[in-house]
Short mmCIF file of C-alpha atoms in Angstrom, two decimals:
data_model
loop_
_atom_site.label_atom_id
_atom_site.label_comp_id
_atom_site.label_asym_id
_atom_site.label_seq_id
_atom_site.Cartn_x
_atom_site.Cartn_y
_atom_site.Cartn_z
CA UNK A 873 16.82 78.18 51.14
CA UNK A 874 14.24 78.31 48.47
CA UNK A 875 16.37 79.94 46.01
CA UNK A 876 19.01 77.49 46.34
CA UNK A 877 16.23 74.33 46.29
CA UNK A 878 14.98 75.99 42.66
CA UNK A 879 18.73 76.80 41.72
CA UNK A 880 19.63 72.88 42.24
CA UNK A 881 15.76 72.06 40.29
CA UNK A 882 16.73 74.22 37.50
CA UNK A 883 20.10 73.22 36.81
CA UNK A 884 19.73 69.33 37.29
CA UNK A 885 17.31 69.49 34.31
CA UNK A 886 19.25 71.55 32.08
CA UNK A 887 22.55 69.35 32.26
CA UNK A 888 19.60 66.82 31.04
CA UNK A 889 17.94 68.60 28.74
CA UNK A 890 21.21 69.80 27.48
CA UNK A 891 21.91 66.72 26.46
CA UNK A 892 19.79 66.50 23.67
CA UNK A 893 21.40 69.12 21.74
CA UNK A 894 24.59 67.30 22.12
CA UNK A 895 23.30 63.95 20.94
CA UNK A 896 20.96 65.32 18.53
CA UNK A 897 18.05 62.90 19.67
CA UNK A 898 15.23 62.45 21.02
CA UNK A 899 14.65 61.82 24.99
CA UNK A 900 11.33 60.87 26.92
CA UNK A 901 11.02 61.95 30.61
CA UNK A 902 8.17 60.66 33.09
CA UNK A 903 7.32 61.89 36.13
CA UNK A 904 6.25 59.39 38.86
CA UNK A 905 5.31 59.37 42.48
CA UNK A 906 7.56 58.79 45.41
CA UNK A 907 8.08 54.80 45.99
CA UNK A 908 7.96 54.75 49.34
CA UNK A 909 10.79 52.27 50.49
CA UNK A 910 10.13 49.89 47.03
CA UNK A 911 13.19 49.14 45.10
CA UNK A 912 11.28 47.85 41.66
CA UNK A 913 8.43 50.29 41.61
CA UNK A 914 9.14 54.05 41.21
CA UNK A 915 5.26 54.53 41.83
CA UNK A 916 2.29 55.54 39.61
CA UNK A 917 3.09 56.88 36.08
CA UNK A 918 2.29 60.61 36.62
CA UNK A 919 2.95 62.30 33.08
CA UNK A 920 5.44 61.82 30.58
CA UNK A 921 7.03 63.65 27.72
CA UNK A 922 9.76 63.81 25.19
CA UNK A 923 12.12 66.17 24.20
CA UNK A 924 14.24 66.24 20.99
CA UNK A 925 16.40 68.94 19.14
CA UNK A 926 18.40 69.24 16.47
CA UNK A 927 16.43 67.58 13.73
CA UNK A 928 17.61 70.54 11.01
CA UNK A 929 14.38 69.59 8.67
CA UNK A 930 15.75 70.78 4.89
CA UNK A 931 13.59 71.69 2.02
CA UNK A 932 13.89 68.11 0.81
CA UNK A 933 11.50 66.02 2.04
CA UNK A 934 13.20 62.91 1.37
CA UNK A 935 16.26 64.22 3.32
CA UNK A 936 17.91 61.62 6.35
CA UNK A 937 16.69 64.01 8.69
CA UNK A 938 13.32 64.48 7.34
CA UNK A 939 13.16 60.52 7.27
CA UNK A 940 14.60 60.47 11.23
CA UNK A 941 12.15 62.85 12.25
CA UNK A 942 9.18 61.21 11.11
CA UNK A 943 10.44 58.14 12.61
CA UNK A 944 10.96 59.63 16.07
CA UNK A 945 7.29 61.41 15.88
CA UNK A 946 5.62 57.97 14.75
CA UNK A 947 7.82 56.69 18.35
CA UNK A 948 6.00 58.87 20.07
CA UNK A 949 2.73 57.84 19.15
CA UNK A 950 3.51 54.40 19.52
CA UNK A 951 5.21 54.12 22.73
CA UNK A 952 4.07 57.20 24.79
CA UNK A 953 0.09 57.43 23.22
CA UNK A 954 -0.09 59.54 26.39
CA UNK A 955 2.11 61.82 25.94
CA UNK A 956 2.05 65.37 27.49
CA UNK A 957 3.82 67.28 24.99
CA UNK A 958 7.33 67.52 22.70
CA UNK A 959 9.35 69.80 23.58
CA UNK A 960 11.51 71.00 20.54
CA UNK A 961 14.46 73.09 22.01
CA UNK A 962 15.95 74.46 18.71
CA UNK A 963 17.79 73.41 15.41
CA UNK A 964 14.56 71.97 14.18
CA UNK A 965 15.32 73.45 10.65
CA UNK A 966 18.46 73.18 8.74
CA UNK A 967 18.77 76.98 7.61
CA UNK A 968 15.44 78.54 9.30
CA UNK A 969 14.21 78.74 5.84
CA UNK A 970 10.17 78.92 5.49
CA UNK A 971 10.59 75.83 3.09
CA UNK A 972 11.99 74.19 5.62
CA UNK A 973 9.61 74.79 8.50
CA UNK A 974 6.27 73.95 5.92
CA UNK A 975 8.30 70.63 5.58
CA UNK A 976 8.20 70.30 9.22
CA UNK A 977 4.74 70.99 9.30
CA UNK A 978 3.99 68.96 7.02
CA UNK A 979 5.57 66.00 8.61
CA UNK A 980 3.58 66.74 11.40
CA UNK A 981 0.67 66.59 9.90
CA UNK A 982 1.63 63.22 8.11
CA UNK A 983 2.07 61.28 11.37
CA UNK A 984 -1.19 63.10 13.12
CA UNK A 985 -2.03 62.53 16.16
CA UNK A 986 0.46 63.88 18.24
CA UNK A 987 0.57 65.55 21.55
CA UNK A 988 1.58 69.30 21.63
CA UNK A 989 4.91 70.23 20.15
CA UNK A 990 6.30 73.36 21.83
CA UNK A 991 9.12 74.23 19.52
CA UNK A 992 11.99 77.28 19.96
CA UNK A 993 14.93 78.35 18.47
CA UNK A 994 18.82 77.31 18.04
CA UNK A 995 21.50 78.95 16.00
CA UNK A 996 20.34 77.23 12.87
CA UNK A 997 17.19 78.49 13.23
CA UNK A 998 18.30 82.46 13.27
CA UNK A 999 21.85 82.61 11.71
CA UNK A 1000 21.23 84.40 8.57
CA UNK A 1001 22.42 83.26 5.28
CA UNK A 1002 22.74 84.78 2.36
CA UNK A 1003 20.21 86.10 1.20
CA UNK A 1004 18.31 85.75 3.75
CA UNK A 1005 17.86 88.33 6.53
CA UNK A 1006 17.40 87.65 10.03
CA UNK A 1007 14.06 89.61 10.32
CA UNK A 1008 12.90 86.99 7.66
CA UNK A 1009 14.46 84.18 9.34
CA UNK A 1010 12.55 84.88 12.98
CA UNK A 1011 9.80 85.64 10.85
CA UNK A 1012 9.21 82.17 9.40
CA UNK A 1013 9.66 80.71 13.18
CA UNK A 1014 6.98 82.43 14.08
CA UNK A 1015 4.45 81.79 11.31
CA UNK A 1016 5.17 78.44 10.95
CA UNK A 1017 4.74 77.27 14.87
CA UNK A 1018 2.15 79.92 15.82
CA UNK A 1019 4.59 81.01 18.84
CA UNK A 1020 4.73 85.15 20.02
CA UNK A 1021 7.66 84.60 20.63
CA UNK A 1022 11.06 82.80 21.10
CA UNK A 1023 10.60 82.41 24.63
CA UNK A 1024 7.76 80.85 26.46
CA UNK A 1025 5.75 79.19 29.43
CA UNK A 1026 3.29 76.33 29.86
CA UNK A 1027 1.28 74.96 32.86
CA UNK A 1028 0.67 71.41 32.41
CA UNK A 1029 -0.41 68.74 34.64
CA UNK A 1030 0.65 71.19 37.25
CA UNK A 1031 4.08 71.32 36.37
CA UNK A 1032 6.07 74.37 35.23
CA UNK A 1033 7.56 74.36 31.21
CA UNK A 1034 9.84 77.59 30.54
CA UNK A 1035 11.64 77.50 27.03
CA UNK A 1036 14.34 80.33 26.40
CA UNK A 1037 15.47 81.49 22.99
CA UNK A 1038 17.68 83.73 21.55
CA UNK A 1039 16.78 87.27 20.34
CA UNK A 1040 19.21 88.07 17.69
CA UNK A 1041 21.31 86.12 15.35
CA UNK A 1042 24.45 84.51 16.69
CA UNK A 1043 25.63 81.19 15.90
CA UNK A 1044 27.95 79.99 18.76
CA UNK A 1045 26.27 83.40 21.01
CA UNK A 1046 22.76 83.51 22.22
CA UNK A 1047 21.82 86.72 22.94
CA UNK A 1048 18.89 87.18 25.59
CA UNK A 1049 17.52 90.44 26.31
CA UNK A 1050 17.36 91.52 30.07
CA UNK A 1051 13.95 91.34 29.65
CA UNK A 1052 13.91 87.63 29.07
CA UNK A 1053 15.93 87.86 31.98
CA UNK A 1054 13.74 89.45 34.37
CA UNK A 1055 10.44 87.28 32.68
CA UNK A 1056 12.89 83.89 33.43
CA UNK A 1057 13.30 85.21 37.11
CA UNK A 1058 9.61 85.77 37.69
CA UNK A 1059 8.09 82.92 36.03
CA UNK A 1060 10.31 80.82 38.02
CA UNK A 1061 9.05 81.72 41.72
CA UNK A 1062 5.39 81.63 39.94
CA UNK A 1063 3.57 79.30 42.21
CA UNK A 1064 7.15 77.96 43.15
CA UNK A 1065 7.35 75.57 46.05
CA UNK A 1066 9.65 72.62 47.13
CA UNK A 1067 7.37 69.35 45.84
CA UNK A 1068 6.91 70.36 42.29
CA UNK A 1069 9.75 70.19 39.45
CA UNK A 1070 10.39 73.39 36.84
CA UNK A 1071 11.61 72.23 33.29
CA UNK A 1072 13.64 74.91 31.53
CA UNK A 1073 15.02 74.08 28.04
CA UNK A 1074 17.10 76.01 26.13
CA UNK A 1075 19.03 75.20 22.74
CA UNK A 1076 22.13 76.33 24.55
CA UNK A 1077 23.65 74.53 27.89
CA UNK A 1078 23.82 76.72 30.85
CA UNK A 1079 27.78 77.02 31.79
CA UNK A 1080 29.50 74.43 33.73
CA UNK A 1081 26.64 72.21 33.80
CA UNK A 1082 27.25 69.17 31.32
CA UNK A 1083 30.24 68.01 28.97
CA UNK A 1084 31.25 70.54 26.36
CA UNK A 1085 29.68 73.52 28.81
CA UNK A 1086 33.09 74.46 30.87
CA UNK A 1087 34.86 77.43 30.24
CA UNK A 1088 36.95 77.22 27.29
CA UNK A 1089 35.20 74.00 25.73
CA UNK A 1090 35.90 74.00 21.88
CA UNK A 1091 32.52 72.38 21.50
CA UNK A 1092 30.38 75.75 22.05
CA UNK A 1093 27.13 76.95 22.78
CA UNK A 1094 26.83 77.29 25.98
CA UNK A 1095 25.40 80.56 27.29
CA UNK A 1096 28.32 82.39 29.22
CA UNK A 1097 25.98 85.08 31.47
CA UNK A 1098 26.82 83.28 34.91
CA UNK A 1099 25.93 86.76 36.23
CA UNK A 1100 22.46 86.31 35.05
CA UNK A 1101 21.38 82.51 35.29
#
């Protein structure tokens, strides 16, 4: 019963969180309490936080998307001061150049004040290009964000945050290792029970889950190991 409770947890927020790399934009969640029989009040504000994807920062900092991000950072500030954290589920840079990511930065530190930004990876972020290697390419993700890693779990405000990421270059096939797998499986029973939520993201939609997901979809990027999720 507890497996199928987290199964149903886990992938009711990816069809939402999926979303965001279909609409390239940005999405704030909030967690409240139970209303208890009210119809207008949901309860008292518990956390919130945003997620958004897809920004594909370019080495030109006057670029639309440069401009777009900065705007959706200085939304944060001003409408969720609060904030718990971004979440940044892949495609943040155009190419996965390191010119690209130091422009991200750099935005970053233009707006200031921000809550923690947990970014990962999407096929933009690790298809190679010429000439550019994919040893280079995961390289730069991981100098520029400070992250071990392309996969990774937070505790905050007592709520479970897991981000998956590819391993390998691909750009319509992520490619997670079994041991991603096997880390997924365990950090999702850690300290696992039926009143607390676990938020997964992942640059790719889980199969069968939201539009563009289904078997034979031309739109892509979903990740096709049923056997494993």
């Amino acid at each position: 019963m507890a497996k199928k409770l987290m199964r149903k947890i886990l992938l009711g927020v990816c069809s939402l969180l999926s979303l965001v790399c279909a609409t390239s934009s940005i999405v704030g969640l909030s967690a409240k309490a139970d209303a208890q029989g009210q119809s207008d009040d949901y309860g008292q504000l518990l956390y919130s936080f945003q997620v958004m994807s897809d920004m594909e920062i370019t080495g030109n900092m006057s670029h639309n998307n440069s401009t777009n991000f900065r705007k959706a950072l200085n939304a944060v500030k001003t409408y969720s001061p609060h904030s718990v954290g971004i979440f940044m589920p892949g495609d943040v840079t155009s190419n996965g150049y390191a010119e690209e990511w130091a422009n991200w930065n750099a935005i970053i530190d233009e707006v200031g004040g921000l809550p923690n930004i947990y970014p990962t990876v999407g096929n933009h972020d690790l298809t190679p290009g010429t000439p550019k290697p994919y040893d280079e390419l995961y390289q730069n993700y991981l100098a520029a964000t400070g992250m071990g890693n392309t996969y990774f779990d937070n505790w905050i405000e007592g709520t479970h945050f897991i981000a998956l990421g590819s391993e390998d270059t691909g750009h319509n096939v992520p490619i997670y290792s079994d041991e991603q797998f096997a880390w997924f499986e365990e950090k999702l029973a850690e300290n696992a029970s039926y009143d607390k939520p676990i938020f997964v993201f992942s640059h790719y939609a889980l199969r069968n889950t939201t539009a563009g997901t289904n078997l034979g979809s031309i739109i892509g990027h979903s990740v096709g190991s049923e056997d494993k999720l």
